[in-house]
């Protein structure tokens, strides 16, 4: 399952690369968009926990069509 996750603010390259190595990221005005494969529900919750631990605000989460 592919997901797109948008967070508030533009993340530093180090945070994107080290915090979310399994996701591709793109900075857009006032947001960072991360896209990638999420293997199961546990992986999704793990990602959400990482966002929370880093103090990031998820503004949108959506499953992409296959």
PDB file of N, CA, C and O in Angstrom:
ATOM      1  N   UNK A   1       0.848  -1.175   0.000  1.00  0.00           N
ATOM      2  CA  UNK A   1       0.000   0.000   0.000  1.00  0.00           C
ATOM      3  C   UNK A   1       0.894   1.238   0.000  1.00  0.00           C
ATOM      4  O   UNK A   1       1.792   1.337   0.813  1.00  0.00           O
ATOM      5  N   UNK A   2       0.620   2.133  -0.907  1.00  0.00           N
ATOM      6  CA  UNK A   2       1.361   3.395  -0.953  1.00  0.00           C
ATOM      7  C   UNK A   2       0.549   4.476  -0.229  1.00  0.00           C
ATOM      8  O   UNK A   2      -0.660   4.555  -0.402  1.00  0.00           O
ATOM      9  N   UNK A   3       1.261   5.280   0.534  1.00  0.00           N
ATOM     10  CA  UNK A   3       0.635   6.366   1.273  1.00  0.00           C
ATOM     11  C   UNK A   3       1.333   7.675   0.967  1.00  0.00           C
ATOM     12  O   UNK A   3       2.537   7.696   0.679  1.00  0.00           O
ATOM     13  N   UNK A   4       0.560   8.752   1.062  1.00  0.00           N
ATOM     14  CA  UNK A   4       1.097  10.109   1.017  1.00  0.00           C
ATOM     15  C   UNK A   4       0.810  10.731   2.365  1.00  0.00           C
ATOM     16  O   UNK A   4      -0.325  10.700   2.841  1.00  0.00           O
ATOM     17  N   UNK A   5       1.848  11.276   2.983  1.00  0.00           N
ATOM     18  CA  UNK A   5       1.718  11.896   4.303  1.00  0.00           C
ATOM     19  C   UNK A   5       2.251  13.315   4.189  1.00  0.00           C
ATOM     20  O   UNK A   5       3.385  13.533   3.755  1.00  0.00           O
ATOM     21  N   UNK A   6       1.428  14.274   4.568  1.00  0.00           N
ATOM     22  CA  UNK A   6       1.840  15.681   4.548  1.00  0.00           C
ATOM     23  C   UNK A   6       2.006  16.166   5.977  1.00  0.00           C
ATOM     24  O   UNK A   6       1.147  15.900   6.825  1.00  0.00           O
ATOM     25  N   UNK A   7       3.105  16.878   6.210  1.00  0.00           N
ATOM     26  CA  UNK A   7       3.350  17.448   7.532  1.00  0.00           C
ATOM     27  C   UNK A   7       3.558  18.948   7.399  1.00  0.00           C
ATOM     28  O   UNK A   7       4.002  19.437   6.357  1.00  0.00           O
ATOM     29  N   UNK A   8       3.236  19.658   8.454  1.00  0.00           N
ATOM     30  CA  UNK A   8       3.429  21.109   8.483  1.00  0.00           C
ATOM     31  C   UNK A   8       4.907  21.438   8.488  1.00  0.00           C
ATOM     32  O   UNK A   8       5.700  20.777   9.169  1.00  0.00           O
ATOM     33  N   UNK A   9       5.262  22.447   7.741  1.00  0.00           N
ATOM     34  CA  UNK A   9       6.637  22.928   7.713  1.00  0.00           C
ATOM     35  C   UNK A   9       7.509  22.139   6.759  1.00  0.00           C
ATOM     36  O   UNK A   9       7.162  21.056   6.309  1.00  0.00           O
ATOM     37  N   UNK A  10       8.645  22.727   6.451  1.00  0.00           N
ATOM     38  CA  UNK A  10       9.616  22.077   5.583  1.00  0.00           C
ATOM     39  C   UNK A  10      10.669  21.427   6.479  1.00  0.00           C
ATOM     40  O   UNK A  10      11.347  22.110   7.247  1.00  0.00           O
ATOM     41  N   UNK A  11      10.768  20.103   6.378  1.00  0.00           N
ATOM     42  CA  UNK A  11      11.712  19.369   7.214  1.00  0.00           C
ATOM     43  C   UNK A  11      13.131  19.521   6.679  1.00  0.00           C
ATOM     44  O   UNK A  11      13.351  19.594   5.473  1.00  0.00           O
ATOM     45  N   UNK A  12      14.071  19.538   7.592  1.00  0.00           N
ATOM     46  CA  UNK A  12      15.474  19.559   7.193  1.00  0.00           C
ATOM     47  C   UNK A  12      15.813  18.249   6.501  1.00  0.00           C
ATOM     48  O   UNK A  12      15.231  17.201   6.806  1.00  0.00           O
ATOM     49  N   UNK A  13      16.753  18.289   5.599  1.00  0.00           N
ATOM     50  CA  UNK A  13      17.154  17.096   4.840  1.00  0.00           C
ATOM     51  C   UNK A  13      17.574  15.959   5.772  1.00  0.00           C
ATOM     52  O   UNK A  13      17.219  14.805   5.563  1.00  0.00           O
ATOM     53  N   UNK A  14      18.312  16.285   6.822  1.00  0.00           N
ATOM     54  CA  UNK A  14      18.767  15.260   7.766  1.00  0.00           C
ATOM     55  C   UNK A  14      17.592  14.583   8.452  1.00  0.00           C
ATOM     56  O   UNK A  14      17.564  13.365   8.589  1.00  0.00           O
ATOM     57  N   UNK A  15      16.598  15.351   8.851  1.00  0.00           N
ATOM     58  CA  UNK A  15      15.411  14.788   9.502  1.00  0.00           C
ATOM     59  C   UNK A  15      14.665  13.880   8.540  1.00  0.00           C
ATOM     60  O   UNK A  15      14.248  12.785   8.908  1.00  0.00           O
ATOM     61  N   UNK A  16      14.520  14.312   7.308  1.00  0.00           N
ATOM     62  CA  UNK A  16      13.805  13.500   6.312  1.00  0.00           C
ATOM     63  C   UNK A  16      14.553  12.198   6.038  1.00  0.00           C
ATOM     64  O   UNK A  16      13.968  11.128   6.004  1.00  0.00           O
ATOM     65  N   UNK A  17      15.843  12.294   5.848  1.00  0.00           N
ATOM     66  CA  UNK A  17      16.630  11.116   5.476  1.00  0.00           C
ATOM     67  C   UNK A  17      16.777  10.138   6.634  1.00  0.00           C
ATOM     68  O   UNK A  17      16.626   8.938   6.462  1.00  0.00           O
ATOM     69  N   UNK A  18      17.087  10.639   7.829  1.00  0.00           N
ATOM     70  CA  UNK A  18      17.321   9.764   8.975  1.00  0.00           C
ATOM     71  C   UNK A  18      16.037   9.343   9.682  1.00  0.00           C
ATOM     72  O   UNK A  18      15.950   8.236  10.193  1.00  0.00           O
ATOM     73  N   UNK A  19      15.053  10.222   9.713  1.00  0.00           N
ATOM     74  CA  UNK A  19      13.808   9.905  10.408  1.00  0.00           C
ATOM     75  C   UNK A  19      12.863   9.023   9.624  1.00  0.00           C
ATOM     76  O   UNK A  19      12.098   8.248  10.196  1.00  0.00           O
ATOM     77  N   UNK A  20      12.928   9.137   8.288  1.00  0.00           N
ATOM     78  CA  UNK A  20      11.979   8.417   7.432  1.00  0.00           C
ATOM     79  C   UNK A  20      12.692   7.882   6.190  1.00  0.00           C
ATOM     80  O   UNK A  20      12.373   8.258   5.064  1.00  0.00           O
ATOM     81  N   UNK A  21      13.667   6.983   6.384  1.00  0.00           N
ATOM     82  CA  UNK A  21      14.463   6.512   5.245  1.00  0.00           C
ATOM     83  C   UNK A  21      13.663   5.731   4.203  1.00  0.00           C
ATOM     84  O   UNK A  21      14.058   5.677   3.037  1.00  0.00           O
ATOM     85  N   UNK A  22      12.534   5.172   4.601  1.00  0.00           N
ATOM     86  CA  UNK A  22      11.729   4.370   3.679  1.00  0.00           C
ATOM     87  C   UNK A  22      10.779   5.202   2.818  1.00  0.00           C
ATOM     88  O   UNK A  22      10.097   4.672   1.956  1.00  0.00           O
ATOM     89  N   UNK A  23      10.741   6.516   3.060  1.00  0.00           N
ATOM     90  CA  UNK A  23       9.818   7.384   2.338  1.00  0.00           C
ATOM     91  C   UNK A  23      10.572   8.395   1.478  1.00  0.00           C
ATOM     92  O   UNK A  23      11.583   8.956   1.909  1.00  0.00           O
ATOM     93  N   UNK A  24      10.061   8.630   0.285  1.00  0.00           N
ATOM     94  CA  UNK A  24      10.581   9.711  -0.556  1.00  0.00           C
ATOM     95  C   UNK A  24       9.930  11.007  -0.078  1.00  0.00           C
ATOM     96  O   UNK A  24       8.781  10.998   0.366  1.00  0.00           O
ATOM     97  N   UNK A  25      10.648  12.099  -0.160  1.00  0.00           N
ATOM     98  CA  UNK A  25      10.092  13.354   0.348  1.00  0.00           C
ATOM     99  C   UNK A  25      10.300  14.490  -0.627  1.00  0.00           C
ATOM    100  O   UNK A  25      11.265  14.517  -1.387  1.00  0.00           O
ATOM    101  N   UNK A  26       9.353  15.419  -0.569  1.00  0.00           N
ATOM    102  CA  UNK A  26       9.391  16.620  -1.389  1.00  0.00           C
ATOM    103  C   UNK A  26       8.936  17.789  -0.531  1.00  0.00           C
ATOM    104  O   UNK A  26       7.923  17.689   0.161  1.00  0.00           O
ATOM    105  N   UNK A  27       9.672  18.873  -0.584  1.00  0.00           N
ATOM    106  CA  UNK A  27       9.270  20.080   0.126  1.00  0.00           C
ATOM    107  C   UNK A  27       8.416  20.932  -0.801  1.00  0.00           C
ATOM    108  O   UNK A  27       8.765  21.139  -1.967  1.00  0.00           O
ATOM    109  N   UNK A  28       7.277  21.363  -0.305  1.00  0.00           N
ATOM    110  CA  UNK A  28       6.402  22.305  -1.002  1.00  0.00           C
ATOM    111  C   UNK A  28       6.185  23.469  -0.039  1.00  0.00           C
ATOM    112  O   UNK A  28       6.510  23.357   1.130  1.00  0.00           O
ATOM    113  N   UNK A  29       5.660  24.593  -0.502  1.00  0.00           N
ATOM    114  CA  UNK A  29       5.499  25.727   0.409  1.00  0.00           C
ATOM    115  C   UNK A  29       4.772  25.352   1.709  1.00  0.00           C
ATOM    116  O   UNK A  29       3.671  24.829   1.680  1.00  0.00           O
ATOM    117  N   UNK A  30       5.465  25.558   2.810  1.00  0.00           N
ATOM    118  CA  UNK A  30       4.933  25.356   4.161  1.00  0.00           C
ATOM    119  C   UNK A  30       4.599  23.908   4.504  1.00  0.00           C
ATOM    120  O   UNK A  30       3.944  23.656   5.513  1.00  0.00           O
ATOM    121  N   UNK A  31       5.005  22.946   3.688  1.00  0.00           N
ATOM    122  CA  UNK A  31       4.739  21.536   3.972  1.00  0.00           C
ATOM    123  C   UNK A  31       5.850  20.659   3.436  1.00  0.00           C
ATOM    124  O   UNK A  31       6.604  21.055   2.561  1.00  0.00           O
ATOM    125  N   UNK A  32       5.884  19.449   3.971  1.00  0.00           N
ATOM    126  CA  UNK A  32       6.722  18.401   3.411  1.00  0.00           C
ATOM    127  C   UNK A  32       5.804  17.238   3.082  1.00  0.00           C
ATOM    128  O   UNK A  32       4.957  16.855   3.894  1.00  0.00           O
ATOM    129  N   UNK A  33       5.959  16.697   1.883  1.00  0.00           N
ATOM    130  CA  UNK A  33       5.150  15.573   1.424  1.00  0.00           C
ATOM    131  C   UNK A  33       6.043  14.345   1.388  1.00  0.00           C
ATOM    132  O   UNK A  33       7.099  14.355   0.744  1.00  0.00           O
ATOM    133  N   UNK A  34       5.627  13.300   2.103  1.00  0.00           N
ATOM    134  CA  UNK A  34       6.370  12.045   2.121  1.00  0.00           C
ATOM    135  C   UNK A  34       5.501  10.971   1.491  1.00  0.00           C
ATOM    136  O   UNK A  34       4.303  10.886   1.784  1.00  0.00           O
ATOM    137  N   UNK A  35       6.104  10.152   0.635  1.00  0.00           N
ATOM    138  CA  UNK A  35       5.370   9.120  -0.089  1.00  0.00           C
ATOM    139  C   UNK A  35       6.164   7.829  -0.040  1.00  0.00           C
ATOM    140  O   UNK A  35       7.390   7.851  -0.194  1.00  0.00           O
ATOM    141  N   UNK A  36       5.451   6.720   0.168  1.00  0.00           N
ATOM    142  CA  UNK A  36       6.150   5.443   0.132  1.00  0.00           C
ATOM    143  C   UNK A  36       5.256   4.283   0.483  1.00  0.00           C
ATOM    144  O   UNK A  36       4.075   4.451   0.797  1.00  0.00           O
ATOM    145  N   UNK A  37       5.859   3.102   0.418  1.00  0.00           N
ATOM    146  CA  UNK A  37       5.164   1.864   0.742  1.00  0.00           C
ATOM    147  C   UNK A  37       5.031   1.721   2.255  1.00  0.00           C
ATOM    148  O   UNK A  37       5.992   1.936   2.992  1.00  0.00           O
ATOM    149  N   UNK A  38       3.836   1.373   2.683  1.00  0.00           N
ATOM    150  CA  UNK A  38       3.570   1.053   4.086  1.00  0.00           C
ATOM    151  C   UNK A  38       3.092  -0.393   4.073  1.00  0.00           C
ATOM    152  O   UNK A  38       2.058  -0.704   3.476  1.00  0.00           O
ATOM    153  N   UNK A  39       3.859  -1.281   4.695  1.00  0.00           N
ATOM    154  CA  UNK A  39       3.607  -2.712   4.546  1.00  0.00           C
ATOM    155  C   UNK A  39       2.386  -3.213   5.302  1.00  0.00           C
ATOM    156  O   UNK A  39       1.731  -4.154   4.872  1.00  0.00           O
ATOM    157  N   UNK A  40       2.097  -2.597   6.439  1.00  0.00           N
ATOM    158  CA  UNK A  40       0.940  -3.038   7.217  1.00  0.00           C
ATOM    159  C   UNK A  40       0.561  -1.951   8.231  1.00  0.00           C
ATOM    160  O   UNK A  40       1.186  -0.895   8.294  1.00  0.00           O
ATOM    161  N   UNK A  41      -0.464  -2.244   9.004  1.00  0.00           N
ATOM    162  CA  UNK A  41      -0.966  -1.266   9.976  1.00  0.00           C
ATOM    163  C   UNK A  41       0.079  -0.938  11.036  1.00  0.00           C
ATOM    164  O   UNK A  41       0.208   0.219  11.461  1.00  0.00           O
ATOM    165  N   UNK A  42       0.846  -1.915  11.466  1.00  0.00           N
ATOM    166  CA  UNK A  42       1.881  -1.677  12.471  1.00  0.00           C
ATOM    167  C   UNK A  42       2.936  -0.696  11.940  1.00  0.00           C
ATOM    168  O   UNK A  42       3.404   0.176  12.676  1.00  0.00           O
ATOM    169  N   UNK A  43       3.296  -0.837  10.683  1.00  0.00           N
ATOM    170  CA  UNK A  43       4.255   0.086  10.066  1.00  0.00           C
ATOM    171  C   UNK A  43       3.688   1.507  10.037  1.00  0.00           C
ATOM    172  O   UNK A  43       4.382   2.476  10.354  1.00  0.00           O
ATOM    173  N   UNK A  44       2.409   1.628   9.682  1.00  0.00           N
ATOM    174  CA  UNK A  44       1.763   2.934   9.640  1.00  0.00           C
ATOM    175  C   UNK A  44       1.768   3.589  11.019  1.00  0.00           C
ATOM    176  O   UNK A  44       2.130   4.757  11.163  1.00  0.00           O
ATOM    177  N   UNK A  45       1.400   2.831  12.047  1.00  0.00           N
ATOM    178  CA  UNK A  45       1.405   3.388  13.400  1.00  0.00           C
ATOM    179  C   UNK A  45       2.822   3.734  13.854  1.00  0.00           C
ATOM    180  O   UNK A  45       3.024   4.720  14.568  1.00  0.00           O
ATOM    181  N   UNK A  46       3.805   2.957  13.416  1.00  0.00           N
ATOM    182  CA  UNK A  46       5.194   3.276  13.734  1.00  0.00           C
ATOM    183  C   UNK A  46       5.622   4.601  13.123  1.00  0.00           C
ATOM    184  O   UNK A  46       6.294   5.403  13.764  1.00  0.00           O
ATOM    185  N   UNK A  47       5.212   4.824  11.865  1.00  0.00           N
ATOM    186  CA  UNK A  47       5.507   6.105  11.225  1.00  0.00           C
ATOM    187  C   UNK A  47       4.851   7.256  11.985  1.00  0.00           C
ATOM    188  O   UNK A  47       5.485   8.284  12.249  1.00  0.00           O
ATOM    189  N   UNK A  48       3.584   7.082  12.332  1.00  0.00           N
ATOM    190  CA  UNK A  48       2.875   8.137  13.061  1.00  0.00           C
ATOM    191  C   UNK A  48       3.535   8.418  14.409  1.00  0.00           C
ATOM    192  O   UNK A  48       3.635   9.583  14.825  1.00  0.00           O
ATOM    193  N   UNK A  49       4.030   7.387  15.065  1.00  0.00           N
ATOM    194  CA  UNK A  49       4.748   7.578  16.334  1.00  0.00           C
ATOM    195  C   UNK A  49       6.033   8.367  16.126  1.00  0.00           C
ATOM    196  O   UNK A  49       6.388   9.216  16.947  1.00  0.00           O
ATOM    197  N   UNK A  50       6.741   8.100  15.017  1.00  0.00           N
ATOM    198  CA  UNK A  50       7.961   8.855  14.717  1.00  0.00           C
ATOM    199  C   UNK A  50       7.648  10.333  14.479  1.00  0.00           C
ATOM    200  O   UNK A  50       8.373  11.206  14.957  1.00  0.00           O
ATOM    201  N   UNK A  51       6.560  10.606  13.737  1.00  0.00           N
ATOM    202  CA  UNK A  51       6.166  11.998  13.525  1.00  0.00           C
ATOM    203  C   UNK A  51       5.906  12.679  14.865  1.00  0.00           C
ATOM    204  O   UNK A  51       6.368  13.787  15.107  1.00  0.00           O
ATOM    205  N   UNK A  52       5.178  11.999  15.724  1.00  0.00           N
ATOM    206  CA  UNK A  52       4.848  12.567  17.032  1.00  0.00           C
ATOM    207  C   UNK A  52       6.105  12.779  17.875  1.00  0.00           C
ATOM    208  O   UNK A  52       6.265  13.831  18.498  1.00  0.00           O
ATOM    209  N   UNK A  53       7.007  11.809  17.882  1.00  0.00           N
ATOM    210  CA  UNK A  53       8.228  11.916  18.676  1.00  0.00           C
ATOM    211  C   UNK A  53       9.098  13.092  18.223  1.00  0.00           C
ATOM    212  O   UNK A  53       9.803  13.698  19.035  1.00  0.00           O
ATOM    213  N   UNK A  54       9.037  13.407  16.930  1.00  0.00           N
ATOM    214  CA  UNK A  54       9.802  14.534  16.396  1.00  0.00           C
ATOM    215  C   UNK A  54       9.053  15.859  16.497  1.00  0.00           C
ATOM    216  O   UNK A  54       9.549  16.896  16.062  1.00  0.00           O
ATOM    217  N   UNK A  55       7.842  15.828  17.062  1.00  0.00           N
ATOM    218  CA  UNK A  55       7.062  17.051  17.236  1.00  0.00           C
ATOM    219  C   UNK A  55       6.467  17.573  15.946  1.00  0.00           C
ATOM    220  O   UNK A  55       6.199  18.773  15.832  1.00  0.00           O
ATOM    221  N   UNK A  56       6.262  16.693  14.971  1.00  0.00           N
ATOM    222  CA  UNK A  56       5.718  17.101  13.675  1.00  0.00           C
ATOM    223  C   UNK A  56       4.197  16.952  13.660  1.00  0.00           C
ATOM    224  O   UNK A  56       3.647  16.050  14.274  1.00  0.00           O
ATOM    225  N   UNK A  57       3.544  17.839  12.936  1.00  0.00           N
ATOM    226  CA  UNK A  57       2.094  17.803  12.803  1.00  0.00           C
ATOM    227  C   UNK A  57       1.717  17.238  11.438  1.00  0.00           C
ATOM    228  O   UNK A  57       2.062  17.813  10.407  1.00  0.00           O
ATOM    229  N   UNK A  58       1.043  16.091  11.456  1.00  0.00           N
ATOM    230  CA  UNK A  58       0.545  15.491  10.222  1.00  0.00           C
ATOM    231  C   UNK A  58      -0.732  16.222   9.841  1.00  0.00           C
ATOM    232  O   UNK A  58      -1.689  16.263  10.612  1.00  0.00           O
ATOM    233  N   UNK A  59      -0.748  16.814   8.647  1.00  0.00           N
ATOM    234  CA  UNK A  59      -1.924  17.559   8.204  1.00  0.00           C
ATOM    235  C   UNK A  59      -2.814  16.741   7.275  1.00  0.00           C
ATOM    236  O   UNK A  59      -3.994  17.028   7.135  1.00  0.00           O
ATOM    237  N   UNK A  60      -2.219  15.728   6.627  1.00  0.00           N
ATOM    238  CA  UNK A  60      -3.000  14.881   5.725  1.00  0.00           C
ATOM    239  C   UNK A  60      -2.317  13.526   5.606  1.00  0.00           C
ATOM    240  O   UNK A  60      -1.100  13.430   5.514  1.00  0.00           O
ATOM    241  N   UNK A  61      -3.130  12.494   5.594  1.00  0.00           N
ATOM    242  CA  UNK A  61      -2.658  11.123   5.409  1.00  0.00           C
ATOM    243  C   UNK A  61      -3.642  10.445   4.489  1.00  0.00           C
ATOM    244  O   UNK A  61      -4.839  10.444   4.767  1.00  0.00           O
ATOM    245  N   UNK A  62      -3.136   9.922   3.374  1.00  0.00           N
ATOM    246  CA  UNK A  62      -4.065   9.243   2.485  1.00  0.00           C
ATOM    247  C   UNK A  62      -3.382   8.086   1.769  1.00  0.00           C
ATOM    248  O   UNK A  62      -2.194   8.139   1.453  1.00  0.00           O
ATOM    249  N   UNK A  63      -4.185   7.066   1.539  1.00  0.00           N
ATOM    250  CA  UNK A  63      -3.721   5.908   0.796  1.00  0.00           C
ATOM    251  C   UNK A  63      -3.848   6.225  -0.673  1.00  0.00           C
ATOM    252  O   UNK A  63      -4.902   6.689  -1.141  1.00  0.00           O
ATOM    253  N   UNK A  64      -2.790   5.951  -1.423  1.00  0.00           N
ATOM    254  CA  UNK A  64      -2.796   6.212  -2.851  1.00  0.00           C
ATOM    255  C   UNK A  64      -3.333   5.005  -3.609  1.00  0.00           C
ATOM    256  O   UNK A  64      -3.149   3.865  -3.176  1.00  0.00           O
ATOM    257  N   UNK A  65      -3.965   5.233  -4.749  1.00  0.00           N
ATOM    258  CA  UNK A  65      -4.453   4.107  -5.546  1.00  0.00           C
ATOM    259  C   UNK A  65      -3.291   3.238  -6.017  1.00  0.00           C
ATOM    260  O   UNK A  65      -2.210   3.724  -6.288  1.00  0.00           O
ATOM    261  N   UNK A  66      -3.575   1.968  -6.126  1.00  0.00           N
ATOM    262  CA  UNK A  66      -2.536   1.012  -6.561  1.00  0.00           C
ATOM    263  C   UNK A  66      -2.273   1.144  -8.033  1.00  0.00           C
ATOM    264  O   UNK A  66      -3.017   1.502  -8.835  1.00  0.00           O
TER     265      UNK A  66
END
